[in-house]
Amino acid sequence: MFTNRFKNKHTNQDDTIKQISSRLIEISSWHYDDVLEEYDTTLLGLSNAEATLRQAQHGSNRIIQDKAPAWYMQLLACFKNPFILILLGLDLFSIITKDTEAAIIISVMVTISVLISFTQEYRSQRTAEKLKEMVKSTASVIRQSAPYEIDMEALVPGDIIHLSAGDLVPADIRLLTSKDLFASESSLTGEALPVEKQDTLPRHAQFSTHKRQLRHSAIELPNMCYMGTNIISGSATGIVVSTGCRTYFGAMAKTLVGSRPMTSFDKGVNSVSFLLIRFMLIMVPIIFFLNGFTKGDWLDAFFFGLSVAVGLTPEMLPVIVTSNLAKGANTMARNKVVVKRLNAIQNFGAMNILCTDKTGTLTQDKIVLKRHLDIHGHEDENVLRYAYLNSFHQTGLKNLLDVAVLEHAELQDILGAELLYQKVDEIPFDFNRRRMSVILEKDNQHLLICKGAMEELLRICSHVSDQGQLVPMTDEISADIEQIVQSLNSDGLRVVAVATKELRTQSDQYTVHDESDLTLIGYICFLDPAKESAAPAIQALHDNGVTVKVLTGDNEAVARKVCRDVGLHVERIVLGSEIDDMPDHHLADLAEQTSVFAKLNPLQKARIVSALQSKGHTVGFMGDGINDAASLREADVGISVDTAVDIAKESADIILLEKSLMVLEEGVIEGRKTFGNIIKYIKMTASSNFGNVFSVLGASVFLPFMPMLPIHLLIQNLFYDISQLSIPWDNMDKEFLSKPRKWDAKSIGRFMLCIGPISSIFDYSTFFVMYYVFAANTIGEQSLFQSGWFIEGLLSQTLIVHMIRTQKIPFFQSRASWPVLLLTGLIMVAGICIPFTLLGEEIGLQPLPLSYFPWLIGILMGYCLLTQLVKTWYIRKFNEWL
């Protein structure tokens, strides 16, 4: 079962995460003096000598990542392809048997394929590496009483560090002191809003150590800051309690190291490769023995069998696949998309389900003020004015909510309102009250404006402002307000209350005791808004047959609101706690039917991706946090953004450099073009080779000589392959691009059986013409026979490019691109000319009489007509072509 594989892979790491979680919960409950004692340090910090000893004991503060392999290892990896390995085997055999021409031709094919693949992937890897330089890499640490700015990797457990706004948290930290501290933990949890942090636990806080809750409670501790998160506002000092792989972040990163699961592309290429290899292994021995027994020359039969093996091997498949993928990568690079792994291009096109995180992918990861409402939930500019005055005049570090108020007020043209007031005093924010107040003076009157948590302000408000009228607070009004706030919360909005009080007794200093008998004015509501491009991008993906599912660590209400904003229909939201003990097959069925999952931990996200894959879906995942990294790695194609955390970019196959999500649709279309052009080559080659085998079998039985010399087969095959090098630049019919496409070995086998024998019919027609009309029926006339079949075989193979590339009528309803037209035309002319040249004479061909060419034209026209008729039948019968 898929989840058994997934669970076995992650069991040890999951146990490690639980152990780390338990340790963090334990440390958070200690008095900070006990923490200092545990880590044998003081507020003055460690000595440099002690820090050096601990560095040797605990190692560098570095998380485990998959390192990019050396260039020579990347080069060697490019040879890991079934057909490349077969060609190398044939090449070696050709060298041993001194078949120089075959060895040169095969070597050129292998070299071209490997160099294209290596160059493109190496260049993309280098581009991705440069993105890592954007990450902050220093920390402010106190050692021997003095502050230092040191490399994050030099931190050790017991170090005392200072955190301030804009800092990346460099390790797991137990706070010792804090002031107005807010941290963004969206990279770990998916929660968009910043989290309040404080240096001591509230008295009522209890953290369960029950096994089922460890994973969730460990990253919700208010006096702990975690590696990989960042400080939004405020300042703090703390003690480093764990570094590197022993941090929560590092433990998650360890799950991402090692071999990646096989993607849809890998499985598809392998299935097609082994189908064609099995066919080759069956047919080549038959042809070898048949020629050996009928002609008596076993050495010639051996070389002919070897040439047929080369001909049957779609040796240009690695070149065509790599060229297609490289062209797709270059096209996407122009759209500011970095493709780290070329195979991801085709997986992008085959993707029929895109799972995405919410924060930073569908949303802007930026808090904005969405609404300013009176107590009845109606828009009221007066509420915005008071909120603006509170945020503007406060002297503490402004958090994201204050910034959002000020920015919104600027948009509403109320700048200047603060000039009417003079600040008298301020009652700063603290975590127990969860509110802050400013006292302003206007016309010798003092006005207190308070802003804070809804439940805290309701407790200290004795009146409400109802359309400008002062009305006493009643239980009924309070219940109505709570219902309105609950409704706003259900829309995913974070609600902050605004209240005022006219102070009759004036003072120069005010205290929290003055925050009583307030008048509730209304509420301001905040949200992490959806990206403008999210809704059209999701619609475009839907129109192209891609289903979008949201997997988020955020809460249900926020997830529902964002999904509604981006046009996703939500019937039911499944929570992470609901799927923990769910059997594999039930989760797979549920994942297919559900659009939104909320409150997920990282391994639950990855398990859902695996569940969908087990149902035969090609699954993409888009995310930007450490909580997304496991899913990015598990998916067929992982998509991240340049502002993502390092681990997410490391795990992703594709990195978006543009904020607009419309590049997703462009990537899907480019992936389908790439796949379409690859499948063209495979079906062309498979059907052509299959037909040639029947032709060779028949000719070997009734001809007293070889139907074609090994060198003829190799040159014909080389010319045919050259004609197909332009396929990556060919057009694709719009009908083909309208839905996801997957590899299907059965479809290719069926296509080969139905279309391949058509060419044999006209090969036998050519045999008949050459044997009876031109009397090329003796060993002395074999050169004439071979020349006639050489030209007909090459031209029919080249024409098949145009017949198979579209399900429409070629040249009329669907025309190939100019590169395809020019190259196939050039190859056909060259093929006709070869028997008339010195090269033709050297390889045993001879000029053909002019009377041969009307027969050739008739045979080729009949071939095109019959192929089109069979194509029409095939499409009606099987409802597919490419």
JSON list of C-alpha atoms in Angstrom, two decimals, residues 244-366:
[
{"chain": "A", "resi": 244, "resn": "GLY", "atom": "CA", "xyz": [20.80, 22.08, 13.58]},
{"chain": "A", "resi": 245, "resn": "CYS", "atom": "CA", "xyz": [19.07, 18.74, 13.13]},
{"chain": "A", "resi": 246, "resn": "ARG", "atom": "CA", "xyz": [17.89, 18.77, 16.77]},
{"chain": "A", "resi": 247, "resn": "THR", "atom": "CA", "xyz": [15.57, 21.72, 16.09]},
{"chain": "A", "resi": 248, "resn": "TYR", "atom": "CA", "xyz": [11.97, 21.21, 15.02]},
{"chain": "A", "resi": 249, "resn": "PHE", "atom": "CA", "xyz": [12.86, 22.71, 11.63]},
{"chain": "A", "resi": 250, "resn": "GLY", "atom": "CA", "xyz": [15.91, 20.47, 11.31]},
{"chain": "A", "resi": 251, "resn": "ALA", "atom": "CA", "xyz": [13.94, 17.34, 12.19]},
{"chain": "A", "resi": 252, "resn": "MET", "atom": "CA", "xyz": [11.49, 18.15, 9.41]},
{"chain": "A", "resi": 253, "resn": "ALA", "atom": "CA", "xyz": [14.36, 18.74, 6.99]},
{"chain": "A", "resi": 254, "resn": "LYS", "atom": "CA", "xyz": [15.77, 15.25, 7.72]},
{"chain": "A", "resi": 255, "resn": "THR", "atom": "CA", "xyz": [12.65, 13.70, 6.19]},
{"chain": "A", "resi": 256, "resn": "LEU", "atom": "CA", "xyz": [13.63, 15.25, 2.86]},
{"chain": "A", "resi": 257, "resn": "VAL", "atom": "CA", "xyz": [17.09, 13.77, 2.45]},
{"chain": "A", "resi": 258, "resn": "GLY", "atom": "CA", "xyz": [17.63, 10.75, 0.24]},
{"chain": "A", "resi": 259, "resn": "SER", "atom": "CA", "xyz": [16.25, 9.41, -3.01]},
{"chain": "A", "resi": 260, "resn": "ARG", "atom": "CA", "xyz": [13.10, 10.96, -4.40]},
{"chain": "A", "resi": 261, "resn": "PRO", "atom": "CA", "xyz": [10.09, 8.80, -5.28]},
{"chain": "A", "resi": 262, "resn": "MET", "atom": "CA", "xyz": [9.60, 7.95, -8.95]},
{"chain": "A", "resi": 263, "resn": "THR", "atom": "CA", "xyz": [7.45, 10.51, -10.71]},
{"chain": "A", "resi": 264, "resn": "SER", "atom": "CA", "xyz": [4.79, 10.02, -13.37]},
{"chain": "A", "resi": 265, "resn": "PHE", "atom": "CA", "xyz": [7.40, 10.84, -16.02]},
{"chain": "A", "resi": 266, "resn": "ASP", "atom": "CA", "xyz": [9.90, 8.27, -14.73]},
{"chain": "A", "resi": 267, "resn": "LYS", "atom": "CA", "xyz": [7.28, 5.52, -14.59]},
{"chain": "A", "resi": 268, "resn": "GLY", "atom": "CA", "xyz": [5.94, 6.43, -18.03]},
{"chain": "A", "resi": 269, "resn": "VAL", "atom": "CA", "xyz": [9.33, 6.47, -19.77]},
{"chain": "A", "resi": 270, "resn": "ASN", "atom": "CA", "xyz": [10.28, 3.17, -18.15]},
{"chain": "A", "resi": 271, "resn": "SER", "atom": "CA", "xyz": [7.04, 1.46, -19.16]},
{"chain": "A", "resi": 272, "resn": "VAL", "atom": "CA", "xyz": [7.40, 2.60, -22.79]},
{"chain": "A", "resi": 273, "resn": "SER", "atom": "CA", "xyz": [11.12, 1.82, -22.86]},
{"chain": "A", "resi": 274, "resn": "PHE", "atom": "CA", "xyz": [10.68, -1.75, -21.67]},
{"chain": "A", "resi": 275, "resn": "LEU", "atom": "CA", "xyz": [7.78, -2.32, -24.07]},
{"chain": "A", "resi": 276, "resn": "LEU", "atom": "CA", "xyz": [10.01, -1.45, -27.02]},
{"chain": "A", "resi": 277, "resn": "ILE", "atom": "CA", "xyz": [13.01, -3.31, -25.58]},
{"chain": "A", "resi": 278, "resn": "ARG", "atom": "CA", "xyz": [10.96, -6.50, -25.19]},
{"chain": "A", "resi": 279, "resn": "PHE", "atom": "CA", "xyz": [9.83, -6.17, -28.78]},
{"chain": "A", "resi": 280, "resn": "MET", "atom": "CA", "xyz": [13.44, -5.76, -29.94]},
{"chain": "A", "resi": 281, "resn": "LEU", "atom": "CA", "xyz": [14.68, -8.76, -27.92]},
{"chain": "A", "resi": 282, "resn": "ILE", "atom": "CA", "xyz": [12.04, -10.98, -29.55]},
{"chain": "A", "resi": 283, "resn": "MET", "atom": "CA", "xyz": [12.35, -9.83, -33.17]},
{"chain": "A", "resi": 284, "resn": "VAL", "atom": "CA", "xyz": [16.13, -9.47, -33.60]},
{"chain": "A", "resi": 285, "resn": "PRO", "atom": "CA", "xyz": [16.98, -13.15, -32.89]},
{"chain": "A", "resi": 286, "resn": "ILE", "atom": "CA", "xyz": [14.21, -14.23, -35.28]},
{"chain": "A", "resi": 287, "resn": "ILE", "atom": "CA", "xyz": [15.64, -12.09, -38.08]},
{"chain": "A", "resi": 288, "resn": "PHE", "atom": "CA", "xyz": [19.20, -13.26, -37.32]},
{"chain": "A", "resi": 289, "resn": "PHE", "atom": "CA", "xyz": [18.34, -16.97, -37.49]},
{"chain": "A", "resi": 290, "resn": "LEU", "atom": "CA", "xyz": [16.05, -16.55, -40.50]},
{"chain": "A", "resi": 291, "resn": "ASN", "atom": "CA", "xyz": [18.78, -14.84, -42.55]},
{"chain": "A", "resi": 292, "resn": "GLY", "atom": "CA", "xyz": [21.42, -17.24, -41.29]},
{"chain": "A", "resi": 293, "resn": "PHE", "atom": "CA", "xyz": [19.44, -20.31, -42.37]},
{"chain": "A", "resi": 294, "resn": "THR", "atom": "CA", "xyz": [18.17, -18.92, -45.67]},
{"chain": "A", "resi": 295, "resn": "LYS", "atom": "CA", "xyz": [21.37, -17.20, -46.86]},
{"chain": "A", "resi": 296, "resn": "GLY", "atom": "CA", "xyz": [23.96, -19.44, -45.21]},
{"chain": "A", "resi": 297, "resn": "ASP", "atom": "CA", "xyz": [26.26, -16.54, -44.30]},
{"chain": "A", "resi": 298, "resn": "TRP", "atom": "CA", "xyz": [26.01, -16.33, -40.54]},
{"chain": "A", "resi": 299, "resn": "LEU", "atom": "CA", "xyz": [28.47, -13.43, -40.20]},
{"chain": "A", "resi": 300, "resn": "ASP", "atom": "CA", "xyz": [26.46, -11.26, -42.60]},
{"chain": "A", "resi": 301, "resn": "ALA", "atom": "CA", "xyz": [23.29, -12.38, -40.83]},
{"chain": "A", "resi": 302, "resn": "PHE", "atom": "CA", "xyz": [24.83, -11.34, -37.53]},
{"chain": "A", "resi": 303, "resn": "PHE", "atom": "CA", "xyz": [25.75, -7.85, -38.76]},
{"chain": "A", "resi": 304, "resn": "PHE", "atom": "CA", "xyz": [22.36, -7.48, -40.37]},
{"chain": "A", "resi": 305, "resn": "GLY", "atom": "CA", "xyz": [20.68, -8.48, -37.08]},
{"chain": "A", "resi": 306, "resn": "LEU", "atom": "CA", "xyz": [22.85, -5.96, -35.25]},
{"chain": "A", "resi": 307, "resn": "SER", "atom": "CA", "xyz": [21.78, -3.23, -37.70]},
{"chain": "A", "resi": 308, "resn": "VAL", "atom": "CA", "xyz": [18.14, -4.20, -37.25]},
{"chain": "A", "resi": 309, "resn": "ALA", "atom": "CA", "xyz": [18.63, -3.97, -33.47]},
{"chain": "A", "resi": 310, "resn": "VAL", "atom": "CA", "xyz": [19.95, -0.43, -33.91]},
{"chain": "A", "resi": 311, "resn": "GLY", "atom": "CA", "xyz": [17.06, 0.34, -36.22]},
{"chain": "A", "resi": 312, "resn": "LEU", "atom": "CA", "xyz": [14.50, -1.08, -33.80]},
{"chain": "A", "resi": 313, "resn": "THR", "atom": "CA", "xyz": [15.99, 0.87, -30.89]},
{"chain": "A", "resi": 314, "resn": "PRO", "atom": "CA", "xyz": [14.48, 4.35, -30.75]},
{"chain": "A", "resi": 315, "resn": "GLU", "atom": "CA", "xyz": [18.03, 5.60, -30.25]},
{"chain": "A", "resi": 316, "resn": "MET", "atom": "CA", "xyz": [17.01, 9.22, -30.69]},
{"chain": "A", "resi": 317, "resn": "LEU", "atom": "CA", "xyz": [14.45, 8.95, -27.88]},
{"chain": "A", "resi": 318, "resn": "PRO", "atom": "CA", "xyz": [16.90, 10.35, -25.29]},
{"chain": "A", "resi": 319, "resn": "VAL", "atom": "CA", "xyz": [17.83, 13.16, -27.70]},
{"chain": "A", "resi": 320, "resn": "ILE", "atom": "CA", "xyz": [14.24, 13.96, -28.62]},
{"chain": "A", "resi": 321, "resn": "VAL", "atom": "CA", "xyz": [13.04, 13.77, -25.00]},
{"chain": "A", "resi": 322, "resn": "THR", "atom": "CA", "xyz": [15.91, 15.89, -23.73]},
{"chain": "A", "resi": 323, "resn": "SER", "atom": "CA", "xyz": [15.59, 18.41, -26.58]},
{"chain": "A", "resi": 324, "resn": "ASN", "atom": "CA", "xyz": [11.88, 18.77, -25.92]},
{"chain": "A", "resi": 325, "resn": "LEU", "atom": "CA", "xyz": [12.41, 19.20, -22.20]},
{"chain": "A", "resi": 326, "resn": "ALA", "atom": "CA", "xyz": [15.27, 21.66, -22.71]},
{"chain": "A", "resi": 327, "resn": "LYS", "atom": "CA", "xyz": [13.20, 23.73, -25.12]},
{"chain": "A", "resi": 328, "resn": "GLY", "atom": "CA", "xyz": [10.34, 23.75, -22.60]},
{"chain": "A", "resi": 329, "resn": "ALA", "atom": "CA", "xyz": [12.73, 24.82, -19.83]},
{"chain": "A", "resi": 330, "resn": "ASN", "atom": "CA", "xyz": [14.09, 27.66, -21.96]},
{"chain": "A", "resi": 331, "resn": "THR", "atom": "CA", "xyz": [10.59, 28.83, -22.83]},
{"chain": "A", "resi": 332, "resn": "MET", "atom": "CA", "xyz": [9.62, 28.83, -19.15]},
{"chain": "A", "resi": 333, "resn": "ALA", "atom": "CA", "xyz": [12.86, 30.62, -18.25]},
{"chain": "A", "resi": 334, "resn": "ARG", "atom": "CA", "xyz": [11.75, 33.50, -20.48]},
{"chain": "A", "resi": 335, "resn": "ASN", "atom": "CA", "xyz": [8.60, 33.58, -18.32]},
{"chain": "A", "resi": 336, "resn": "LYS", "atom": "CA", "xyz": [10.81, 33.80, -15.21]},
{"chain": "A", "resi": 337, "resn": "VAL", "atom": "CA", "xyz": [10.39, 30.19, -14.14]},
{"chain": "A", "resi": 338, "resn": "VAL", "atom": "CA", "xyz": [13.43, 28.16, -13.06]},
{"chain": "A", "resi": 339, "resn": "VAL", "atom": "CA", "xyz": [13.18, 24.46, -13.97]},
{"chain": "A", "resi": 340, "resn": "LYS", "atom": "CA", "xyz": [15.51, 22.52, -11.69]},
{"chain": "A", "resi": 341, "resn": "ARG", "atom": "CA", "xyz": [14.68, 19.05, -13.02]},
{"chain": "A", "resi": 342, "resn": "LEU", "atom": "CA", "xyz": [13.88, 18.68, -16.70]},
{"chain": "A", "resi": 343, "resn": "ASN", "atom": "CA", "xyz": [11.46, 15.78, -16.17]},
{"chain": "A", "resi": 344, "resn": "ALA", "atom": "CA", "xyz": [9.22, 18.16, -14.24]},
{"chain": "A", "resi": 345, "resn": "ILE", "atom": "CA", "xyz": [8.23, 19.85, -17.53]},
{"chain": "A", "resi": 346, "resn": "GLN", "atom": "CA", "xyz": [6.33, 16.80, -18.73]},
{"chain": "A", "resi": 347, "resn": "ASN", "atom": "CA", "xyz": [4.91, 16.12, -15.28]},
{"chain": "A", "resi": 348, "resn": "PHE", "atom": "CA", "xyz": [3.61, 19.69, -15.31]},
{"chain": "A", "resi": 349, "resn": "GLY", "atom": "CA", "xyz": [1.65, 18.93, -18.46]},
{"chain": "A", "resi": 350, "resn": "ALA", "atom": "CA", "xyz": [0.45, 15.53, -17.21]},
{"chain": "A", "resi": 351, "resn": "MET", "atom": "CA", "xyz": [-0.69, 17.00, -13.88]},
{"chain": "A", "resi": 352, "resn": "ASN", "atom": "CA", "xyz": [-4.45, 16.64, -13.37]},
{"chain": "A", "resi": 353, "resn": "ILE", "atom": "CA", "xyz": [-4.49, 17.63, -9.67]},
{"chain": "A", "resi": 354, "resn": "LEU", "atom": "CA", "xyz": [-2.64, 20.59, -8.18]},
{"chain": "A", "resi": 355, "resn": "CYS", "atom": "CA", "xyz": [-2.47, 20.62, -4.41]},
{"chain": "A", "resi": 356, "resn": "THR", "atom": "CA", "xyz": [-1.44, 23.97, -3.00]},
{"chain": "A", "resi": 357, "resn": "ASP", "atom": "CA", "xyz": [-0.64, 25.53, 0.31]},
{"chain": "A", "resi": 358, "resn": "LYS", "atom": "CA", "xyz": [-2.59, 28.70, 1.08]},
{"chain": "A", "resi": 359, "resn": "THR", "atom": "CA", "xyz": [-0.28, 31.19, 2.76]},
{"chain": "A", "resi": 360, "resn": "GLY", "atom": "CA", "xyz": [2.18, 32.85, 0.39]},
{"chain": "A", "resi": 361, "resn": "THR", "atom": "CA", "xyz": [0.97, 30.88, -2.62]},
{"chain": "A", "resi": 362, "resn": "LEU", "atom": "CA", "xyz": [-2.73, 31.68, -3.02]},
{"chain": "A", "resi": 363, "resn": "THR", "atom": "CA", "xyz": [-2.44, 34.63, -0.63]},
{"chain": "A", "resi": 364, "resn": "GLN", "atom": "CA", "xyz": [-0.07, 37.58, -0.45]},
{"chain": "A", "resi": 365, "resn": "ASP", "atom": "CA", "xyz": [1.32, 36.58, 2.98]},
{"chain": "A", "resi": 366, "resn": "LYS", "atom": "CA", "xyz": [0.64, 40.17, 3.99]}
]
